[in-house]
Every structure is written in structure tokens, then in C-alpha cells.
Coordinates of C-alpha atoms in Angstrom, one line a residue:
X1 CA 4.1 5.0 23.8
X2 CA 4.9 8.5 23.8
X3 CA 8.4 8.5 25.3
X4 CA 9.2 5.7 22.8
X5 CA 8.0 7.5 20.0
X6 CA 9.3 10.5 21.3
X7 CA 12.8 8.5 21.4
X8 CA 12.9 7.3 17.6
X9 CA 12.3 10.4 16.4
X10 CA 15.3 12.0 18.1
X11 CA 17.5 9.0 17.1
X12 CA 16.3 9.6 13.7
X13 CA 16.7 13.5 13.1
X14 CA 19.5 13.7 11.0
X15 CA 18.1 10.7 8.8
X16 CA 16.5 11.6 5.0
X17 CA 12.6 11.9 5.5
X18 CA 9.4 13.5 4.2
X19 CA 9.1 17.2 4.4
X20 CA 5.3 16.4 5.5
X21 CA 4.7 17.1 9.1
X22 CA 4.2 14.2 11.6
X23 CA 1.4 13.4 13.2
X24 CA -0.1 15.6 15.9
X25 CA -0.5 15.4 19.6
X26 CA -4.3 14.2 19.5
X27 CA -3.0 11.6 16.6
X28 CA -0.5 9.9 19.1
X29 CA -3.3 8.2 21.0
X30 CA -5.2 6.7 18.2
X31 CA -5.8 2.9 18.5
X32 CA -4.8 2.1 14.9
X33 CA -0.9 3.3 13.6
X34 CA -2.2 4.6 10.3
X35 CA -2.9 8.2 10.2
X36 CA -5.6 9.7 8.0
X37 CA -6.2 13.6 8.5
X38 CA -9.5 13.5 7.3
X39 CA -8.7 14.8 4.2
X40 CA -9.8 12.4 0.7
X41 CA -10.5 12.2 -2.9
X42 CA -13.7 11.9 -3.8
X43 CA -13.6 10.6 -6.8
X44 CA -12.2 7.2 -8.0
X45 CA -10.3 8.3 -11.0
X46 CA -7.7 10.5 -10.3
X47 CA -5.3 12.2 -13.1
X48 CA -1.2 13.0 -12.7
X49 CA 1.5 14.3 -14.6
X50 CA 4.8 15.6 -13.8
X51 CA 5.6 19.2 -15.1
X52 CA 9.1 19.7 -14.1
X53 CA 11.7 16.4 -14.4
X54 CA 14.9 15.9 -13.1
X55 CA 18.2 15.7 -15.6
X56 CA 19.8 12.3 -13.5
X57 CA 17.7 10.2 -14.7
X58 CA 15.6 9.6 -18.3
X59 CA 12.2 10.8 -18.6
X60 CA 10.8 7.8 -19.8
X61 CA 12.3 6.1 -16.0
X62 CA 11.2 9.1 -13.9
X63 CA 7.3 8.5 -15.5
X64 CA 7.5 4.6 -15.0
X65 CA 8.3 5.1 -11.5
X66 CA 5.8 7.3 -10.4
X67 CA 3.3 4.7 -12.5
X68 CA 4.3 2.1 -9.8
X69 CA 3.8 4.3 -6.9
X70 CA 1.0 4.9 -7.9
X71 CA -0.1 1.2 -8.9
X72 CA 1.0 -0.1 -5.2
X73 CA -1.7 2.0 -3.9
X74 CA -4.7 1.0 -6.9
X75 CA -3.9 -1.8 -6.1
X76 CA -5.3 -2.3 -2.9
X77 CA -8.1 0.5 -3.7
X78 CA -10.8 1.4 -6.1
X79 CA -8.8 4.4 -7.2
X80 CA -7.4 4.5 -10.7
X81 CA -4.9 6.8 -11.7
X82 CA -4.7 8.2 -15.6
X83 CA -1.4 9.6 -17.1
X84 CA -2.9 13.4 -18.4
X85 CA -1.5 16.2 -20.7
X86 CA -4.4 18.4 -19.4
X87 CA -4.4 20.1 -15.8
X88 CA -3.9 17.1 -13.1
X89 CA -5.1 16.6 -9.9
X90 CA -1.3 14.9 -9.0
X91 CA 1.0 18.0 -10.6
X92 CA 4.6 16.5 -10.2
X93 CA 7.9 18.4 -10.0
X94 CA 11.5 18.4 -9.3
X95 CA 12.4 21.7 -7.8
X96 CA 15.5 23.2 -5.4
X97 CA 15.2 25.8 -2.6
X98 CA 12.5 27.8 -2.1
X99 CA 10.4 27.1 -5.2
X100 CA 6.6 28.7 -4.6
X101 CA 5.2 26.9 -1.9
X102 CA 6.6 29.4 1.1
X103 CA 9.6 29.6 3.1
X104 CA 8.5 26.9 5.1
X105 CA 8.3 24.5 2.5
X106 CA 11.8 25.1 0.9
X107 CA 13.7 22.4 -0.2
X108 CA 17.2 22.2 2.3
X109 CA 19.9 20.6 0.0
X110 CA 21.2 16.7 -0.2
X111 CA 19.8 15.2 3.0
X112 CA 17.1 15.8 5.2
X113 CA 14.1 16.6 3.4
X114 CA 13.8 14.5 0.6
X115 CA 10.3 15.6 -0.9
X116 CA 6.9 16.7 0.1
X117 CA 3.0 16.7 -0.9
X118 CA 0.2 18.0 -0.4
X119 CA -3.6 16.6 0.7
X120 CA -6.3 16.4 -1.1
X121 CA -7.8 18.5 -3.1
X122 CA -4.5 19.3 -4.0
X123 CA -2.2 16.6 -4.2
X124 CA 0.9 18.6 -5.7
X125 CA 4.0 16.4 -5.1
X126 CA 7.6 17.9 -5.1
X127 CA 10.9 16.5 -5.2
X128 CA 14.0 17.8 -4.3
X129 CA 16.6 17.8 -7.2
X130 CA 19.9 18.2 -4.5
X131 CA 19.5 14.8 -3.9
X132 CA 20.9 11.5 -6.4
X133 CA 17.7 10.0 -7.5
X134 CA 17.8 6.0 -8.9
X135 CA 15.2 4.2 -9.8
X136 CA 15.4 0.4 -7.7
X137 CA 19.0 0.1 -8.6
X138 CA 22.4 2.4 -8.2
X139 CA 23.2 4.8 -5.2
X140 CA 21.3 6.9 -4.2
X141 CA 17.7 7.4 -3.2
X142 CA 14.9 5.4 -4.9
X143 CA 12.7 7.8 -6.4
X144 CA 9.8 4.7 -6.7
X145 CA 9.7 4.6 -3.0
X146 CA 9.7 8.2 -1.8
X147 CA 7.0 8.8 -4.7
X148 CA 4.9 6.1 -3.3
X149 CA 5.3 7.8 0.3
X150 CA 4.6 11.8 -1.1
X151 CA 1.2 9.7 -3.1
X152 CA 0.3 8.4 -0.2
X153 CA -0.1 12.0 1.6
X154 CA -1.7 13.1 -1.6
X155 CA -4.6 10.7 -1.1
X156 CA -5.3 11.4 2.2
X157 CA -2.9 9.8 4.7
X158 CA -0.5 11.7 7.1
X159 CA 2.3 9.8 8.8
X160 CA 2.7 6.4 10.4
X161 CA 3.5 5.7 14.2
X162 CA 4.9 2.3 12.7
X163 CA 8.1 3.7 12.2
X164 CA 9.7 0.5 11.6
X165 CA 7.8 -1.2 9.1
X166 CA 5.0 1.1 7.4
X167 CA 5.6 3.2 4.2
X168 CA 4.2 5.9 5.6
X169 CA 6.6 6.3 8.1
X170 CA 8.4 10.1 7.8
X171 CA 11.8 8.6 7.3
X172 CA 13.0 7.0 4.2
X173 CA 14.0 3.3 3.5
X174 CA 15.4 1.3 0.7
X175 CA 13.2 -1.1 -0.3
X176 CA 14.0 -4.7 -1.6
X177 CA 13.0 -5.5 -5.4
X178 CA 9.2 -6.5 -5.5
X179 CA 8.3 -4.6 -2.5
X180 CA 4.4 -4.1 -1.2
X181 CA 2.2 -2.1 1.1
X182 CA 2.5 -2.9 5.1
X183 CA -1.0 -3.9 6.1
X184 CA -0.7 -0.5 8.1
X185 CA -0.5 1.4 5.1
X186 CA -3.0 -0.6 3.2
X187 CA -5.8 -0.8 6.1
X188 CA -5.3 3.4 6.4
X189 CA -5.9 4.0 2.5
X190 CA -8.6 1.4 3.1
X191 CA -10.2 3.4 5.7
X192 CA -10.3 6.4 3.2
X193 CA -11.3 4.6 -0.3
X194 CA -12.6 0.8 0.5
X195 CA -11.4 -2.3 -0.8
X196 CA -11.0 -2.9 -4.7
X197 CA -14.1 -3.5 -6.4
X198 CA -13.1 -7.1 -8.2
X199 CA -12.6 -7.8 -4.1
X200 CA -16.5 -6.8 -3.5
X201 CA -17.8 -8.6 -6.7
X202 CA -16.1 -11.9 -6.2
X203 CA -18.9 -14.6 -5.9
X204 CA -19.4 -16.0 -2.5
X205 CA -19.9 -20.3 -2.6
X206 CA -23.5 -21.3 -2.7
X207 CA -24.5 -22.8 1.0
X208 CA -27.0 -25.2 -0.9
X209 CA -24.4 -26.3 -3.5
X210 CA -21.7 -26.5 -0.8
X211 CA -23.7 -29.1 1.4
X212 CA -25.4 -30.4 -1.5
X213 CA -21.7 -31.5 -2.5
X214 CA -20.9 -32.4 1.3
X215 CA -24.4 -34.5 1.6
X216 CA -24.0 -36.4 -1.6
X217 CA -20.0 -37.8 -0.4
X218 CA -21.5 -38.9 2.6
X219 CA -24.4 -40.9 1.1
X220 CA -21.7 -42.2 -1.0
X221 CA -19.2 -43.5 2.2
X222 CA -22.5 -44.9 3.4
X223 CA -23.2 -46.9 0.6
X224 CA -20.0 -48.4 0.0
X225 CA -19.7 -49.0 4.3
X226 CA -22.7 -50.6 4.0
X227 CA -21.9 -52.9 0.9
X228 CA -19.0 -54.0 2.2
X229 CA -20.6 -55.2 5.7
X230 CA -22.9 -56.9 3.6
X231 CA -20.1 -58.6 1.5
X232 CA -18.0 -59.5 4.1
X233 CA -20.6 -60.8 6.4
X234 CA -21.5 -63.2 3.3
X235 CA -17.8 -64.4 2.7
X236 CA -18.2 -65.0 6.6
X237 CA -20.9 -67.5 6.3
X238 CA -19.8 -69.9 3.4
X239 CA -16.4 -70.2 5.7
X240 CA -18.6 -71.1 8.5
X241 CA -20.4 -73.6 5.6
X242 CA -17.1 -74.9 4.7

């Protein structure tokens, strides 16, 4: 598993990815792909709003595709997520180089590292402006999916080994139109926050009712089985008669 791993990473290098570290050494081994640090919210509401926008694209677009990233992951979690003008929890941005977080975390031009975030409690997400941001159509990178990535880092989870197929996998993918969770990514954020609560609440079907309902059709097929013996077995007799 490791060589493999190991393999697809250095096939991938030059690809656009998260600026998020991978997982670690002692994460490689774990029996489930999903990674989650440890790190949570612990809370259920939690509040965004993006402080710095991009020029390539209208505001308006930029704040209704960070309001589906954010839905694909309420909606597979108690967590709700509230638009803010006061201080977030989720402070968005568009920035270029070096732009406060350290030296470490400065943004390297088109390509590469395409945007980062941090854990919780923090949750700050940053994009990259040096790169062409769409939103689901156009060329370019689609700023619904890499947000839905960098959220998924600010509630908690670190990077997939299902490099293929996950979400949070480090390397970016287009997604087709109508696009959802993997179950990887959806049974790690489970492991952090639970299922959603209409999911817990949903009534269960009464035993009694259930073979009340199963009890009463089978009297019925015995009644009408029965009846017809009976009928038959009459019609039988008056042709013997005859």
C-alpha cells in the first residue's frame, strides 16, 4: 500500500492540488481511507463569509459557490452553515504570494497549489488569485469544487488515501454537473459530526402493525383457499349426480 501510494503521488507532483499537507506516516496504516486529524467543530451551526473576492468572476457567483460547498457537506451532516457580516468562523479570501500566513503557506503562482485551509477552530480558507477560477462551466479551475475540498479541511478532515475517487483527495479534479460526496468523504465527516438529524428522527415501522398487516393477508388467502375447495368440491358432486 505504501509503495503504491508512494507511486501516485510522484506521478502526480506537477498536478494542481491542495496546499494542505497529506496525511502522515502513522495515517498511512489506518483501516478506513478517510483521514480525520482529530481536530472538529463543536458546534452545529457554523458562520462564513468571504472578506477578500476575486475580480474573474462576479461576487454574487463567487458567494453561490461557496454556498454549495458548503451544502454538499450539510447535507450529509447536522452542521448548518449561516452567511454572516459579523466575525466568521469560515473567513474566506482570495490572496497572491505570501499574504500573512508564513512563508510556508505562500501562494506559488498558476499551478500547483491551488488553495489552502485551516482546521478547526480556525477554519480560514484561502484561494489563490494566479489561477483562472469558473464556476461549473468555462476553463479553468472550478472554484465550487476546490471550495468544497479547502471546507472539508476546515471541518476537521485531512487528506484522502482514495486518490482516485474521494474529494478529499490532495489533487484537484473537474467534476461533472450535479456532482456528490464519495462515501469516503461522507463516512469521514460522519465520523466527526453524525448523520443528519431528519436521518435520526425518521419513524421506524411498527413490528405489531407490520405483522398485524402480514397476519390479516394471510387469513384472507386462507379464506378464499378454503371457499373455493368447498365450491369446487360441490360442483364436483352434482356432476357425479348428473
Amino acid at each position: 500500500m505504501r509503495a503504491y501510494l508512494s507511486k501516485v503521488n510522484r506521478g502526480k507532483i506537477k498536478q494542481p492540488r491542495c496546499g494542505v499537507a497529506d496525511f502522515n506516516e502513522s495515517s498511512r496504516d489506518r483501516p478506513l481511507q478517510f483521514n480525520a486529524p482529530g481536530y472538529k467543530w463543536s458546534r452545529k451551526t457554523i458562520t462564513w463569509k468571504v472578506t477578500g473576492y476575486t475580480n474573474q468572476i462576479p461576487n454574487a457567483t463567487q458567494r453561490s459557490a461557496f454556498k454549495s460547498a458548503l451544502k454538499k457537506w450539510s447535507d450529509v451532516t447536522p452542521l448548518i452553515f449561516e452567511n454572516t457580516e459579523g466575525y466568521p468562523d469560515i473567513e474566506i479570501l482570495f490572496a497572491r504570494g505570501n499574504h500573512g500566513d508564513g512563508s510556508y503557506n505562500a501562494f506559488d503562482g498558476p499551478g500547483r497549489v491551488l488553495a489552502h485551509a485551516f482546521y478547526p477552530t480556525d477554519g480560514d480558507t484561502h484561494f489563490d488569485d494566479d489561477e483562472t477560477w469558473i464556476f461549473r462551466s468555462g476553463t479553468g479551475t472550478d472554484l465550487e469544487v476546490v471550495a468544497a475540498h479547502e471546507f472539508g479541511h476546515a471541518l476537521g478532515l485531512g487528506h484522502s488515501q482514495n486518490t482516485f475517487e474521494s474529494l478529499m483527495a490532495p489533487f484537484y479534479k473537474r467534476m461533472d454537473t450535479g456532482w456528490k460526496l464519495h462515501q469516503d468523504d461522507i463516512t469521514g465527516i460522519q465520523s466527526l459530526y453524525g448523520v443528519p438529524e431528519d436521518q435520526l428522527s425518521a419513524p421506524l415501522p411498527s413490528p405489531s402493525n407490520t405483522s398485524s398487516g402480514i397476519n390479516n393477508k394471510l387469513i384472507y388467502n386462507i379464506r378464499y383457499i378454503i371457499t373455493a375447495i368447498i365450491v369446487y368440491r360441490y360442483i364436483l358432486e352434482m356432476l357425479i349426480m348428473l
